[in-house]
Amino acid sequence: MSVRISRRRRAAIAGISLLALGLAACSGGGGSDTAEGKPLPTITGNPAVTLNVFAPQSADTNLATNDFTKLIKQKFNLTIKWQTTTFDGGPSKEKRQISLASGDYPDLYLLIPWVDQFTTAELLKLGNQGVVVPLNQLIDQYAPNIKKALDSTPEWKAMATAPDGKIYGMPQWVDCFHCSYPDKLWMNSAWLKKLGLEQPKTTEDLRKVLQAFKTQDPNGNGKADEIPISANVRDNLIPYFMNAFIYDPQGQNNSGGNNTTLVLNNGKVDVQANKDGWREGLRYINSLYKEGLIDKGAFTQNPDAMQQQGNHGGSVILGAGTVMHSGIFVTVGSADGRDQQYDAVPPLTGPSGANYASYVFPSIPGATFVLTSKATPEKQIQAIKMLDYIFTDEGENNGQFGLEGKAWTKPGPGDVALDESLKPSFKQIPLKPGSKPRNSGWGALAQYNNTAKYRNSEVIDTNTHSQAGYERKLFDATKLYAGHEDKAQIYPFWKVWIDPSLANETATLQTNLENYIQQNSLQFVTGSKNIDTDWDSYVKGLDGLGLKRYLEIQQTAYDKVPNK
Amino acid sequence: MFCVYLLLAVLLAVVLLPLLYIVASSFSSPEAVSGGRVLLWPVDFSLRGYHAVFANPQIIQGYLNSLFYTVVGTIVSVTMTIAIAYPLSRRTLVGRNVVMTLILFTMLFTGGLIPTYLVVQSVGLLDTRWALIIPQAIGVWQVIIARTYFRTAIPDELIEASQLDGCGDLRFLWSVVIPLAKPMIAVVTLMYAIMQWNSYFDALIYLKNPDLYPLQLVLRNILILNTTGGGAVDASVMLQRQQMADLLKYSLIVVASVPVLLIYPFVARYFTKGILIGAVKG
């Protein structure tokens, strides 16, 4: 249910956004060709500049009195006037769009991708209207670190650059290793040991393990209260299993991912959801469901409800969960240590030998740092200098976590980086639970140059059982999945810029197809549709929703991607 | 008779149990809550949630702001409502039907979000406290209730009698109408107060300065802490946010509901009276 509602809400928001864009056309505007052609003024030193910045502010931060805000003032003589919004994605988007539509927009939007950011379609439209200022020239003249970062990370550059070669806004680059493989299976190893079983390797092994969990009382309380496997609406149960039959590119439900299951077949864009392998996968999951091995709430409950299963008072009752990391269903550092019972299970091998893992591109295409025509050239230059500082490792640490010595330190002797082959470069100072928030950094607002090298050279506790070593546990677990993605089939949607005149149509088609695939998958799994008799009409239904047109649009856009 | 009581008891349970659950959870340790061990009585009694609520400057500031919006907003709203509803209830007012139609029209058709925003912006209310008070000052529904009440509860003979004694319109309103309309005023006040206390959307759209945010907006920002965030959120950040949300969630809901729960009993006895007179005889 909640999946459906959230999709509908998304559609509604998309509608409002188009309205807002339309209105921006009449009321917005202003100096449209300020940034084009004319060379930028040369600025030496840091003139005093006041910048109006629109940004989401979380409940534990006060941006106006924040340490990093003061540091920026000190370093660049830049006074920021914050126009804040909340972390609530939908309303936050509305507020941003109203600000654009009313012409009352700030100098700079500084956003967080998973709260709300500019979509590629919005960037193209607003760029054409001159509301959004391209960053190319600014970067070339004033931001050596940004230039270097983009040049050394071609995927990022491709994601940020519009088909006309302009960079209308800067997206965040967060190369989070464990997030790239979100569809993991976390299974209770203590139960396996007690029942004398091994981690399952094939789909049939898994069935036997789940049967044993259900019937042989692994928690030893004499009651048949065990839930063999569960999931929640945000961590879809299907992809992990589907990957034992066919490569499933879906990933987590709201990661901005690829829920229409787009893949590449020798350069042709296609979907997986109407293939025979997909059908076999659904047949298998349905057979588990029929045996009562999958929790009935797995497809409808929210993460909070799943936490209640994982943290269940008294005996442990949850056998396994298909979630990105086990902290989603069990409190890390729990009093009875039950969170340490859960370990990741590598991708299963299906009857036909398929053994994939979903790969999800960890950054979200669009832009979070967007300068507008309200900013004078002087303001633009100071703003890009600020971003350039955030692109350095030191600036990134200060920006994300807070000041050195307060929120992070240089590594000491004996400290080990997350990726042990790298030299450790920084170490966060953990905040005691329940203590006052530090208000020292900007958090995700300053998370830009998060390359794999930067992230993986952070010092993390080597004790993977402790809360401080949790990131390492995830890093190690993810190694079980990495490399199992089907590289040839991955559709690089992050590099594909859909023509803005087709953006509306594409969004509608995509929403309809996503809903249809999602709903029918669930109906096949839960048995309200019969996999043998209803399959053909399901496939026809996909065509009826405009699958052909959708693939055609994607193909045309994909063909225009310069460096595939 | 028994059936009625049974039905009412079931209804009471449906309303009361979630409330009790929230209150019990707010006094329990977060671990007990997320383990599903709390039902209707606190488990591992703990005041950590309340400590955290009162240690957070944003929450305190939000609380004070909400009190301001509620008190000032309600006073403004009630004054304006009486000021428009009383003349409209007088049969001697020329053109009252036209005015009433115009008022009713806004019930069916509104300008929409963006035009309304533009109006608020151009009169300079944006990012001020008044943006939450003035645009919402008059509720059509409350005007109808007030007008109907005045019309039915204040007989024309009273006006004639007062006029014979040399009483002007304002004096009549102040000394006769308002005292007679106390039940209705109580109801309308409660309606406005609850509306102001619960509203967050206007604040979200019109306010940019976080020091002006009402409690509901702060509350919402905290409650969604552990529900937002897709794939690319760091696990450690997520764990931190989850702990904070677990700790604050229930105590914050209780703290935010207390003022409404406190004023309600004092006004409740007028409620039936006011609503019935407003609606049935209209």
PDB file of N, CA and C in Angstrom, chain B residues 185-230:
ATOM      1  N   ILE B 185     -18.720  31.673  21.162  1.00  0.00           N
ATOM      2  CA  ILE B 185     -17.366  32.219  21.114  1.00  0.00           C
ATOM      3  C   ILE B 185     -16.370  31.192  21.638  1.00  0.00           C
ATOM      4  N   ALA B 186     -16.777  30.486  22.674  1.00  0.00           N
ATOM      5  CA  ALA B 186     -15.888  29.450  23.218  1.00  0.00           C
ATOM      6  C   ALA B 186     -15.580  28.396  22.156  1.00  0.00           C
ATOM      7  N   VAL B 187     -16.612  27.983  21.433  1.00  0.00           N
ATOM      8  CA  VAL B 187     -16.416  26.955  20.418  1.00  0.00           C
ATOM      9  C   VAL B 187     -15.514  27.462  19.300  1.00  0.00           C
ATOM     10  N   VAL B 188     -15.806  28.662  18.838  1.00  0.00           N
ATOM     11  CA  VAL B 188     -15.019  29.213  17.737  1.00  0.00           C
ATOM     12  C   VAL B 188     -13.568  29.403  18.172  1.00  0.00           C
ATOM     13  N   THR B 189     -13.401  29.871  19.426  1.00  0.00           N
ATOM     14  CA  THR B 189     -12.039  30.032  19.941  1.00  0.00           C
ATOM     15  C   THR B 189     -11.295  28.703  19.917  1.00  0.00           C
ATOM     16  N   LEU B 190     -11.972  27.663  20.383  1.00  0.00           N
ATOM     17  CA  LEU B 190     -11.326  26.347  20.410  1.00  0.00           C
ATOM     18  C   LEU B 190     -10.946  25.903  19.005  1.00  0.00           C
ATOM     19  N   MET B 191     -11.867  26.112  18.074  1.00  0.00           N
ATOM     20  CA  MET B 191     -11.580  25.701  16.701  1.00  0.00           C
ATOM     21  C   MET B 191     -10.346  26.417  16.157  1.00  0.00           C
ATOM     22  N   TYR B 192     -10.315  27.732  16.342  1.00  0.00           N
ATOM     23  CA  TYR B 192      -9.172  28.497  15.833  1.00  0.00           C
ATOM     24  C   TYR B 192      -7.883  28.090  16.538  1.00  0.00           C
ATOM     25  N   ALA B 193      -7.985  27.918  17.858  1.00  0.00           N
ATOM     26  CA  ALA B 193      -6.771  27.619  18.620  1.00  0.00           C
ATOM     27  C   ALA B 193      -6.178  26.287  18.155  1.00  0.00           C
ATOM     28  N   ILE B 194      -7.047  25.285  17.988  1.00  0.00           N
ATOM     29  CA  ILE B 194      -6.530  23.979  17.577  1.00  0.00           C
ATOM     30  C   ILE B 194      -5.965  24.051  16.163  1.00  0.00           C
ATOM     31  N   MET B 195      -6.657  24.816  15.314  1.00  0.00           N
ATOM     32  CA  MET B 195      -6.169  24.946  13.945  1.00  0.00           C
ATOM     33  C   MET B 195      -4.771  25.568  13.945  1.00  0.00           C
ATOM     34  N   GLN B 196      -4.604  26.645  14.715  1.00  0.00           N
ATOM     35  CA  GLN B 196      -3.303  27.304  14.769  1.00  0.00           C
ATOM     36  C   GLN B 196      -2.245  26.375  15.360  1.00  0.00           C
ATOM     37  N   TRP B 197      -2.613  25.692  16.413  1.00  0.00           N
ATOM     38  CA  TRP B 197      -1.646  24.837  17.095  1.00  0.00           C
ATOM     39  C   TRP B 197      -1.177  23.705  16.181  1.00  0.00           C
ATOM     40  N   ASN B 198      -2.091  23.173  15.400  1.00  0.00           N
ATOM     41  CA  ASN B 198      -1.736  22.020  14.570  1.00  0.00           C
ATOM     42  C   ASN B 198      -1.142  22.385  13.220  1.00  0.00           C
ATOM     43  N   SER B 199      -1.276  23.625  12.792  1.00  0.00           N
ATOM     44  CA  SER B 199      -0.918  23.905  11.407  1.00  0.00           C
ATOM     45  C   SER B 199       0.597  23.935  11.239  1.00  0.00           C
ATOM     46  N   TYR B 200       1.066  23.452  10.123  1.00  0.00           N
ATOM     47  CA  TYR B 200       2.496  23.524   9.852  1.00  0.00           C
ATOM     48  C   TYR B 200       2.774  23.921   8.414  1.00  0.00           C
ATOM     49  N   PHE B 201       1.788  23.724   7.536  1.00  0.00           N
ATOM     50  CA  PHE B 201       2.072  23.897   6.115  1.00  0.00           C
ATOM     51  C   PHE B 201       2.374  25.360   5.768  1.00  0.00           C
ATOM     52  N   ASP B 202       1.572  26.279   6.324  1.00  0.00           N
ATOM     53  CA  ASP B 202       1.816  27.693   6.057  1.00  0.00           C
ATOM     54  C   ASP B 202       3.208  28.092   6.528  1.00  0.00           C
ATOM     55  N   ALA B 203       3.564  27.592   7.702  1.00  0.00           N
ATOM     56  CA  ALA B 203       4.880  27.928   8.237  1.00  0.00           C
ATOM     57  C   ALA B 203       5.962  27.410   7.299  1.00  0.00           C
ATOM     58  N   LEU B 204       5.734  26.226   6.789  1.00  0.00           N
ATOM     59  CA  LEU B 204       6.713  25.612   5.894  1.00  0.00           C
ATOM     60  C   LEU B 204       6.905  26.433   4.631  1.00  0.00           C
ATOM     61  N   ILE B 205       5.801  26.962   4.119  1.00  0.00           N
ATOM     62  CA  ILE B 205       5.872  27.681   2.853  1.00  0.00           C
ATOM     63  C   ILE B 205       6.337  29.127   3.051  1.00  0.00           C
ATOM     64  N   TYR B 206       5.831  29.785   4.085  1.00  0.00           N
ATOM     65  CA  TYR B 206       6.065  31.231   4.194  1.00  0.00           C
ATOM     66  C   TYR B 206       7.297  31.594   5.027  1.00  0.00           C
ATOM     67  N   LEU B 207       7.766  30.697   5.855  1.00  0.00           N
ATOM     68  CA  LEU B 207       8.862  31.064   6.752  1.00  0.00           C
ATOM     69  C   LEU B 207      10.190  30.533   6.245  1.00  0.00           C
ATOM     70  N   LYS B 208      11.226  31.347   6.402  1.00  0.00           N
ATOM     71  CA  LYS B 208      12.566  30.904   6.034  1.00  0.00           C
ATOM     72  C   LYS B 208      13.489  30.926   7.233  1.00  0.00           C
ATOM     73  N   ASN B 209      13.161  31.783   8.185  1.00  0.00           N
ATOM     74  CA  ASN B 209      13.992  31.918   9.371  1.00  0.00           C
ATOM     75  C   ASN B 209      13.601  30.842  10.383  1.00  0.00           C
ATOM     76  N   PRO B 210      14.513  29.928  10.696  1.00  0.00           N
ATOM     77  CA  PRO B 210      14.141  28.815  11.577  1.00  0.00           C
ATOM     78  C   PRO B 210      13.748  29.276  12.979  1.00  0.00           C
ATOM     79  N   ASP B 211      14.135  30.484  13.374  1.00  0.00           N
ATOM     80  CA  ASP B 211      13.748  30.946  14.704  1.00  0.00           C
ATOM     81  C   ASP B 211      12.257  31.230  14.809  1.00  0.00           C
ATOM     82  N   LEU B 212      11.572  31.287  13.660  1.00  0.00           N
ATOM     83  CA  LEU B 212      10.136  31.570  13.687  1.00  0.00           C
ATOM     84  C   LEU B 212       9.301  30.297  13.568  1.00  0.00           C
ATOM     85  N   TYR B 213       9.954  29.158  13.371  1.00  0.00           N
ATOM     86  CA  TYR B 213       9.202  27.920  13.129  1.00  0.00           C
ATOM     87  C   TYR B 213       8.322  27.551  14.320  1.00  0.00           C
ATOM     88  N   PRO B 214       7.074  27.159  14.059  1.00  0.00           N
ATOM     89  CA  PRO B 214       6.238  26.659  15.140  1.00  0.00           C
ATOM     90  C   PRO B 214       6.631  25.229  15.516  1.00  0.00           C
ATOM     91  N   LEU B 215       6.132  24.796  16.644  1.00  0.00           N
ATOM     92  CA  LEU B 215       6.504  23.484  17.161  1.00  0.00           C
ATOM     93  C   LEU B 215       6.217  22.355  16.178  1.00  0.00           C
ATOM     94  N   GLN B 216       5.062  22.447  15.492  1.00  0.00           N
ATOM     95  CA  GLN B 216       4.686  21.326  14.620  1.00  0.00           C
ATOM     96  C   GLN B 216       5.714  21.098  13.525  1.00  0.00           C
ATOM     97  N   LEU B 217       6.319  22.162  13.072  1.00  0.00           N
ATOM     98  CA  LEU B 217       7.306  22.032  12.002  1.00  0.00           C
ATOM     99  C   LEU B 217       8.581  21.376  12.539  1.00  0.00           C
ATOM    100  N   VAL B 218       8.975  21.790  13.739  1.00  0.00           N
ATOM    101  CA  VAL B 218      10.145  21.178  14.377  1.00  0.00           C
ATOM    102  C   VAL B 218       9.857  19.698  14.643  1.00  0.00           C
ATOM    103  N   LEU B 219       8.663  19.457  15.143  1.00  0.00           N
ATOM    104  CA  LEU B 219       8.244  18.096  15.466  1.00  0.00           C
ATOM    105  C   LEU B 219       8.312  17.204  14.240  1.00  0.00           C
ATOM    106  N   ARG B 220       7.774  17.710  13.161  1.00  0.00           N
ATOM    107  CA  ARG B 220       7.754  16.953  11.931  1.00  0.00           C
ATOM    108  C   ARG B 220       9.170  16.661  11.441  1.00  0.00           C
ATOM    109  N   ASN B 221      10.002  17.682  11.560  1.00  0.00           N
ATOM    110  CA  ASN B 221      11.385  17.528  11.116  1.00  0.00           C
ATOM    111  C   ASN B 221      12.089  16.417  11.898  1.00  0.00           C
ATOM    112  N   ILE B 222      11.734  16.276  13.160  1.00  0.00           N
ATOM    113  CA  ILE B 222      12.371  15.228  13.961  1.00  0.00           C
ATOM    114  C   ILE B 222      11.750  13.867  13.665  1.00  0.00           C
ATOM    115  N   LEU B 223      10.425  13.850  13.526  1.00  0.00           N
ATOM    116  CA  LEU B 223       9.760  12.559  13.320  1.00  0.00           C
ATOM    117  C   LEU B 223      10.142  11.924  11.990  1.00  0.00           C
ATOM    118  N   ILE B 224      10.440  12.760  10.977  1.00  0.00           N
ATOM    119  CA  ILE B 224      10.784  12.160   9.698  1.00  0.00           C
ATOM    120  C   ILE B 224      12.267  11.823   9.617  1.00  0.00           C
ATOM    121  N   LEU B 225      13.008  12.184  10.676  1.00  0.00           N
ATOM    122  CA  LEU B 225      14.454  11.956  10.632  1.00  0.00           C
ATOM    123  C   LEU B 225      14.816  10.549  10.190  1.00  0.00           C
ATOM    124  N   ASN B 226      14.148   9.556  10.756  1.00  0.00           N
ATOM    125  CA  ASN B 226      14.578   8.207  10.416  1.00  0.00           C
ATOM    126  C   ASN B 226      13.721   7.574   9.340  1.00  0.00           C
ATOM    127  N   THR B 227      12.869   8.352   8.698  1.00  0.00           N
ATOM    128  CA  THR B 227      12.111   7.757   7.604  1.00  0.00           C
ATOM    129  C   THR B 227      12.587   8.263   6.253  1.00  0.00           C
ATOM    130  N   THR B 228      13.321   9.367   6.233  1.00  0.00           N
ATOM    131  CA  THR B 228      13.838   9.819   4.943  1.00  0.00           C
ATOM    132  C   THR B 228      15.157   9.130   4.664  1.00  0.00           C
ATOM    133  N   GLY B 229      15.639   9.354   3.478  1.00  0.00           N
ATOM    134  CA  GLY B 229      16.966   8.832   3.173  1.00  0.00           C
ATOM    135  C   GLY B 229      16.857   7.568   2.373  1.00  0.00           C
ATOM    136  N   GLY B 230      17.423   7.587   1.205  1.00  0.00           N
ATOM    137  CA  GLY B 230      17.377   6.412   0.365  1.00  0.00           C
ATOM    138  C   GLY B 230      18.663   5.650   0.463  1.00  0.00           C
TER     139      GLY B 230
END
